[in-house]
Coordinates of C-alpha atoms and ligand atoms in Angstrom, one line a residue:
X1 CA 0.0 0.0 0.0
X2 CA 1.5 3.4 -0.9
X3 CA 2.1 5.7 2.1
X4 CA -0.8 8.2 2.7
X5 CA -0.1 11.9 2.3
X6 CA -1.1 12.5 6.0
X7 CA 0.1 9.6 8.1
X8 CA -2.4 8.1 10.5
X9 CA -1.3 7.8 14.1
X10 CA -3.1 5.7 16.8
X11 CA -3.0 7.6 20.1
X12 CA -4.6 7.4 23.5
X13 CA -6.6 10.7 23.2
X14 CA -7.1 13.3 24.4
X15 CA -3.5 14.5 24.2
X16 CA -2.6 17.8 25.8
X17 CA -3.8 20.8 23.7
X18 CA -0.1 21.7 23.2
X19 CA 0.8 18.3 21.7
X20 CA -2.4 18.1 19.6
X21 CA -1.6 21.6 18.2
X22 CA 2.0 20.6 17.4
X23 CA 0.7 17.5 15.5
X24 CA -2.3 19.0 13.8
X25 CA -0.8 19.8 10.4
X26 CA 1.4 16.7 10.0
X27 CA -0.6 13.7 11.1
X28 CA -4.2 12.4 11.5
X29 CA -4.8 11.2 15.1
X30 CA -7.0 8.2 15.6
X31 CA -8.4 7.2 19.0
X32 CA -7.0 4.1 20.8
X33 CA -10.1 2.0 20.4
X34 CA -10.0 2.6 16.6
X35 CA -7.6 -0.4 16.5
X36 CA -10.4 -2.6 17.7
X37 CA -13.1 -1.3 15.4
X38 CA -14.2 -3.2 12.2
X39 CA -13.4 -0.1 10.2
X40 CA -9.7 -0.3 11.1
X41 CA -7.4 -1.2 8.3
X42 CA -4.2 -2.1 10.1
X43 CA -2.0 -1.2 7.2
X44 CA -3.3 2.4 7.2
X45 CA -1.9 3.2 10.6
X46 CA 1.7 4.3 10.4
X47 CA 2.6 5.0 14.0
X48 CA 1.5 4.6 17.6
X49 CA 1.8 7.6 20.1
X50 CA 1.4 6.7 23.8
X51 CA 0.6 9.6 26.0
X52 CA -0.7 7.9 29.2
X53 CA 0.3 4.3 29.6
X54 CA -1.8 2.3 27.2
X55 CA -0.6 -1.2 26.6
X56 CA 1.3 -1.9 23.3
X57 CA 1.8 -5.6 23.0
X58 CA 2.5 -8.1 20.2
X59 CA -1.2 -8.6 19.6
X60 CA -1.7 -4.9 18.9
X61 CA 1.4 -4.7 16.7
X62 CA 0.3 -7.6 14.6
X63 CA -3.1 -6.0 14.1
X64 CA -1.3 -2.9 12.8
X65 CA 1.3 -4.1 10.3
X66 CA 1.7 -0.6 8.9
X67 CA 3.2 0.8 12.1
X68 CA 6.7 2.2 11.5
X69 CA 7.4 3.7 15.0
X70 CA 6.1 3.7 18.6
X71 CA 6.7 7.1 20.3
X72 CA 6.2 7.3 24.0
X73 CA 5.6 10.5 26.0
X74 CA 7.8 9.7 29.0
X75 CA 10.9 7.7 29.8
X76 CA 9.3 4.6 31.4
X77 CA 8.2 2.1 28.7
X78 CA 7.0 -0.8 30.9
X79 CA 3.6 -0.6 29.1
X80 CA 5.2 -1.3 25.8
X81 CA 6.6 -4.7 24.7
X82 CA 9.8 -3.3 23.4
X83 CA 11.1 -6.8 22.5
X84 CA 8.0 -7.5 20.4
X85 CA 8.4 -4.2 18.6
X86 CA 12.1 -4.7 18.0
X87 CA 11.4 -8.2 16.6
X88 CA 9.1 -6.6 14.1
X89 CA 11.7 -4.0 13.1
X90 CA 9.7 -1.2 14.8
X91 CA 11.8 1.3 16.8
X92 CA 10.4 2.6 20.2
X93 CA 11.2 6.2 21.2
X94 CA 11.1 7.8 24.7
X95 CA 12.1 11.0 26.4
X96 CA 15.1 10.3 28.7
X97 CA 17.4 12.8 30.4
X98 CA 15.2 15.9 30.3
X99 CA 12.8 14.9 33.1
X100 CA 15.5 13.8 35.7
X101 CA 15.5 17.1 37.5
X102 CA 11.8 17.5 37.8
X103 CA 11.3 13.9 38.9
X104 CA 14.1 14.1 41.4
X105 CA 12.5 17.4 42.7
X106 CA 9.3 15.4 43.2
X107 CA 11.1 12.6 45.0
X108 CA 12.6 15.2 47.4
X109 CA 9.3 17.0 47.7
X110 CA 7.7 13.8 48.9
X111 CA 10.7 13.0 51.1
X112 CA 10.5 16.4 52.8
X113 CA 6.7 16.4 53.0
X114 CA 6.5 12.9 54.4
X115 CA 9.4 13.3 56.9
X116 CA 7.9 16.6 58.2
X117 CA 4.3 15.5 57.9
X118 CA 3.3 18.4 55.6
X119 CA 0.0 17.0 54.4
X120 CA -1.1 16.2 57.9
X121 CA 0.0 19.7 59.1
X122 CA -1.9 21.3 56.2
X123 CA -5.1 19.4 57.1
X124 CA -4.7 20.3 60.8
X125 CA -4.0 24.0 60.2
X126 CA -7.2 24.3 58.1
X127 CA -9.3 22.2 60.4
X128 CA -11.4 23.1 63.5
X129 CA -9.0 21.7 66.1
X130 CA -6.2 24.2 65.4
X131 CA -7.0 26.8 68.0
X132 CA -3.7 27.0 70.0
X133 CA 0.0 26.3 69.2
X134 CA 1.1 23.2 70.9
X135 CA 4.8 22.2 70.7
X136 CA 4.0 18.5 71.2
X137 CA 1.9 17.9 68.1
X138 CA 2.9 16.5 64.7
X139 CA 6.5 15.7 65.4
X140 CA 8.3 14.5 62.2
X141 CA 11.6 12.9 61.4
X142 CA 14.8 14.8 60.6
X143 CA 16.0 14.9 57.1
X144 CA 19.4 16.7 57.3
X145 CA 22.2 14.4 58.5
X146 CA 20.2 11.2 58.0
X147 CA 20.9 8.3 55.6
X148 CA 19.2 8.0 52.2
X149 CA 19.2 4.8 50.3
X150 CA 18.5 4.9 46.5
X151 CA 17.4 1.9 44.5
X152 CA 18.4 2.8 40.9
X153 CA 21.4 5.1 40.7
X154 CA 20.6 6.0 37.1
X155 CA 19.7 9.4 35.6
X156 CA 16.9 10.3 38.2
X157 CA 18.6 8.5 41.1
X158 CA 21.8 10.6 40.6
X159 CA 19.8 13.8 40.7
X160 CA 18.2 12.7 43.9
X161 CA 21.6 12.0 45.3
X162 CA 22.8 15.5 44.4
X163 CA 19.9 17.0 46.3
X164 CA 20.6 14.8 49.3
X165 CA 24.2 16.1 49.5
X166 CA 22.8 19.6 50.1
X167 CA 20.9 18.2 53.1
X168 CA 24.2 16.7 54.5
X169 CA 22.7 13.2 54.1
X170 CA 24.8 10.0 53.8
X171 CA 23.8 8.4 50.5
X172 CA 23.8 4.6 49.9
X173 CA 22.7 3.1 46.6
X174 CA 21.9 -0.2 45.1
X175 CA 22.0 -1.1 41.4
X176 CA 22.7 -4.4 39.7
X177 CA 26.1 -2.9 38.7
X178 CA 28.2 -0.6 40.8
X179 CA 28.7 2.9 39.5
X180 CA 32.3 3.9 40.4
X181 CA 31.9 7.3 38.6
X182 CA 28.8 8.2 40.8
X183 CA 30.7 7.0 43.9
X184 CA 33.6 9.3 43.0
X185 CA 31.6 12.3 41.8
X186 CA 28.7 12.2 44.3
X187 CA 30.4 10.5 47.3
X188 CA 27.7 7.8 47.3
X189 CA 28.4 4.3 48.7
X190 CA 27.3 1.0 47.1
X191 CA 25.3 -1.2 49.5
X192 CA 23.7 -4.6 49.1
X193 CA 19.9 -4.6 49.0
X194 CA 19.7 -5.8 52.6
X195 CA 22.3 -3.3 53.9
X196 CA 20.5 -0.4 52.2
X197 CA 17.1 -1.4 53.6
X198 CA 18.5 -1.9 57.2
X199 CA 20.6 1.3 57.3
X200 CA 18.5 3.9 55.5
X201 CA 16.2 6.4 57.1
X202 CA 14.7 7.2 53.7
X203 CA 14.5 4.6 50.9
X204 CA 13.8 6.1 47.4
X205 CA 12.9 4.0 44.5
X206 CA 14.0 5.1 41.0
X207 CA 14.3 1.8 39.1
X208 CA 12.4 1.0 35.9
X209 CA 9.6 -1.5 36.2
X210 CA 10.8 -4.8 34.8
X211 CA 10.1 -8.4 35.6
X212 CA 13.0 -8.2 38.0
X213 CA 11.9 -5.1 39.8
X214 CA 8.2 -6.0 40.2
X215 CA 7.6 -6.2 43.9
X216 CA 11.2 -5.3 44.6
X217 CA 9.8 -4.0 47.9
X218 CA 7.6 -6.7 49.4
X219 CA 6.9 -8.0 52.9
X220 CA 10.4 -9.3 53.5
X221 CA 12.1 -6.0 52.4
X222 CA 9.7 -3.9 54.4
X223 CA 10.5 -6.0 57.4
X224 CA 14.2 -5.2 57.0
X225 CA 13.5 -1.5 57.2
X226 CA 13.7 0.4 60.5
X227 CA 10.4 1.2 62.2
X228 CA 11.4 4.9 61.8
X229 CA 12.2 4.6 58.1
X230 CA 10.2 6.2 55.3
X231 CA 9.7 4.8 51.8
X232 CA 9.4 7.1 48.7
X233 CA 8.3 5.6 45.3
X234 CA 8.7 7.8 42.2
X235 CA 9.4 4.8 40.0
X236 CA 6.3 2.7 39.1
X237 CA 3.6 1.4 41.4
X238 CA 4.2 -2.3 40.9
X239 CA 7.8 -2.0 42.2
X240 CA 6.1 -2.1 45.6
X241 CA 3.7 -4.8 46.8
X242 CA 0.7 -2.6 47.7
X243 CA -0.8 -5.1 50.2
X244 CA 2.5 -5.5 52.0
X245 CA 3.0 -1.8 52.2
X246 CA -0.5 -1.2 53.5
X247 CA 0.1 -3.7 56.2
X248 CA 3.5 -2.2 57.2
X249 CA 2.1 1.3 57.4
X250 CA -1.1 0.2 59.3
X251 CA 1.0 -1.7 61.8
X252 CA 3.7 1.1 61.7
X253 CA 6.5 -1.4 61.2
X254 CA 7.8 1.4 59.0
X255 CA 7.1 5.1 59.8
X256 CA 5.6 6.5 56.6
X257 CA 5.5 6.4 52.8
X258 CA 5.5 9.0 50.0
X259 CA 4.0 7.7 46.8
X260 CA 3.9 9.4 43.4
X261 CA 2.9 6.1 41.8
X262 CA 0.7 3.3 43.1
X263 CA -0.5 -0.2 42.0
X264 CA -3.2 0.0 40.8
X265 CA -3.1 3.6 39.6
X266 CA -5.3 5.2 40.6
X267 CA -6.1 3.2 43.8
X268 CA -9.8 2.4 44.2
X269 CA -11.3 5.3 46.1
X270 CA -12.0 3.1 49.1
X271 CA -8.5 1.6 49.3
X272 CA -7.3 1.3 52.9
X273 CA -4.0 3.1 52.0
X274 CA -6.0 6.3 51.3
X275 CA -7.3 6.2 54.9
X276 CA -3.8 6.3 56.4
X277 CA -2.3 9.5 57.8
X278 CA 1.2 8.2 57.4
X279 CA 1.0 8.2 53.6
X280 CA 1.4 11.2 51.3
X281 CA 0.2 10.5 47.7
X282 CA 0.5 12.5 44.5
X283 CA -1.2 11.5 41.3
X284 CA 1.9 10.6 39.2
X285 CA 3.3 14.1 39.1
X286 CA 7.0 13.2 38.8
X287 CA 7.7 15.1 35.6
X288 CA 4.7 17.4 35.7
X289 CA 6.2 20.9 35.4
X290 CA 5.3 23.2 32.5
X291 CA 8.9 23.3 31.3
X292 CA 9.6 19.6 31.4
X293 CA 6.3 18.5 29.9
X294 CA 6.9 20.9 26.9
X295 CA 10.4 19.3 26.3
X296 CA 8.9 15.8 26.6
X297 CA 6.3 16.8 24.0
X298 CA 9.0 18.1 21.6
X299 CA 11.2 15.0 22.1
X300 CA 8.3 12.6 21.6
X301 CA 7.3 14.4 18.4
X302 CA 10.9 14.4 17.1
X303 CA 10.9 10.6 17.6
X304 CA 7.5 10.3 15.9
X305 CA 8.5 12.4 12.9
X306 CA 11.8 10.6 12.5
X307 CA 10.2 7.2 12.6
X308 CA 7.5 8.1 10.1
X309 CA 10.3 9.3 7.8
X310 CA 12.1 6.0 8.2
X311 CA 15.0 7.8 9.9
X312 CA 16.8 6.8 13.1
X313 CA 15.0 8.0 16.2
X314 CA 16.9 10.7 18.1
X315 CA 15.9 9.0 21.4
X316 CA 15.5 5.3 20.9
X317 CA 14.9 2.7 23.6
X318 CA 17.3 -0.2 23.4
X319 CA 15.6 -3.3 22.2
X320 CA 18.1 -5.6 23.9
Ligands
LIG401 P1 17.8 4.9 34.3 O1 18.7 6.0 34.0 O2 17.8 3.7 33.3 O3 18.1 4.4 35.7 C1 17.6 3.2 36.3 C2 18.5 2.6 37.3 O4 17.9 1.5 37.9 C3 19.8 2.2 36.7 O5 20.9 2.7 37.4 C4 19.8 0.6 36.8 O6 21.1 0.2 37.1 C5 18.8 0.4 38.0 N1 18.2 -0.9 38.0 C6 17.5 -1.4 36.9 N2 17.1 -2.7 37.3 C7 17.5 -2.8 38.6 C8 17.3 -3.9 39.5 N3 16.7 -5.1 39.1 N4 17.8 -3.8 40.8 C9 18.4 -2.6 41.1 N5 18.6 -1.6 40.3 C10 18.1 -1.7 39.0 O7 16.3 5.3 34.3 P2 15.7 6.8 34.8 O8 15.7 7.7 33.6 O9 16.4 7.2 36.0 O10 14.2 6.4 35.1 C11 13.9 5.4 36.0 C12 12.4 5.1 36.1 O11 11.7 6.2 36.7 C13 11.7 5.0 34.7 O12 11.9 3.8 34.1 C14 10.3 5.4 35.0 O13 9.5 4.2 35.2 C15 10.4 6.1 36.3 N6 9.9 7.5 36.1 C16 8.8 8.0 36.9 C17 8.4 9.3 36.7 C18 7.2 9.8 37.5 O14 6.5 10.6 37.0 N7 7.0 9.4 38.7 C19 9.0 10.2 35.8 C20 10.1 9.7 35.1 C21 10.6 8.4 35.3 P3 21.6 -1.3 36.7 O15 21.2 -1.5 35.3 O16 23.0 -1.4 37.0 O17 20.8 -2.2 37.7

């Protein structure tokens, strides 16, 4: 089939108005469920654009044999079967590097907010009970001078470590491979998973979601943490076993958690985790700044345009 003048792109609409505007003259956007409709001629769809986290698997790719590129708005690609795409000769693009600062800022925002009980304090300060200052209420945990453990000393993890140095924290990290350059430049110390869990006052998760990292933090890992420790997840919800976390927070075998991501996401509105005071939750806001989201839009569109033109993607996920 000859290529159409205006390529058709399957996307989980609605996109942000800024992205829709950037794309309006160059592609025709089709809604996600188009791929399931009887009207869908698979060959006529030239690309897939993933904005939220819709699943792109082998079944979808086989239904759309005309797809030349999958472009993702974001760095995490756990919702895309990259191996299946690679096997079919389809490159997958993402947006690494430009959201590290914003996501590390969010990790630190949650760390500070959870340690110093910001959300509880805000609720109390607005509520009917706050009629007199009382030095004994809402005591939090110190941040400066404590020990931070980072699972995933990659792009985002390194930025979290940099921020921690300003708070005079000792930083431990755990990766599958040691990072001598990070150890030298940032003064961070490699630790085994167990050492990191046992010694850290704050444990921050910045690993990708893979088969290996699913439930990286489960019952056994939470049991290794100190009762005064705080868990921060800015990676992906399923990196933590939600039931085990709910139990640990309810029984206070760990002190608190700050979660930018959950499993499932969103949590059911009546989920017990949402009833707990020792959890601070944000709705997946890691990279959500005006500046970073604009750069993500530009990068994801650069990938889309390059893939449609049959050129190498500027930011391609490794298919290995
Ligand atoms: P990255 O640069 O690839 O860093 C990931 C780090 O995780 C690497 O240092 C890697 O080291 C380590 N790692 C991977 N598998 C591991 C395992 N099984 N055990 C221990 N460490 C492991 O990735 P990034 O750009 O920092 O992004 C990380 C993740 O953050 C993304 O995949 C995404 O899911 C999430 N994210 C969330 C938000 C948000 O809005 N909350 C925003 C952006 C990104 P080794 O390979 O040596 O193990």
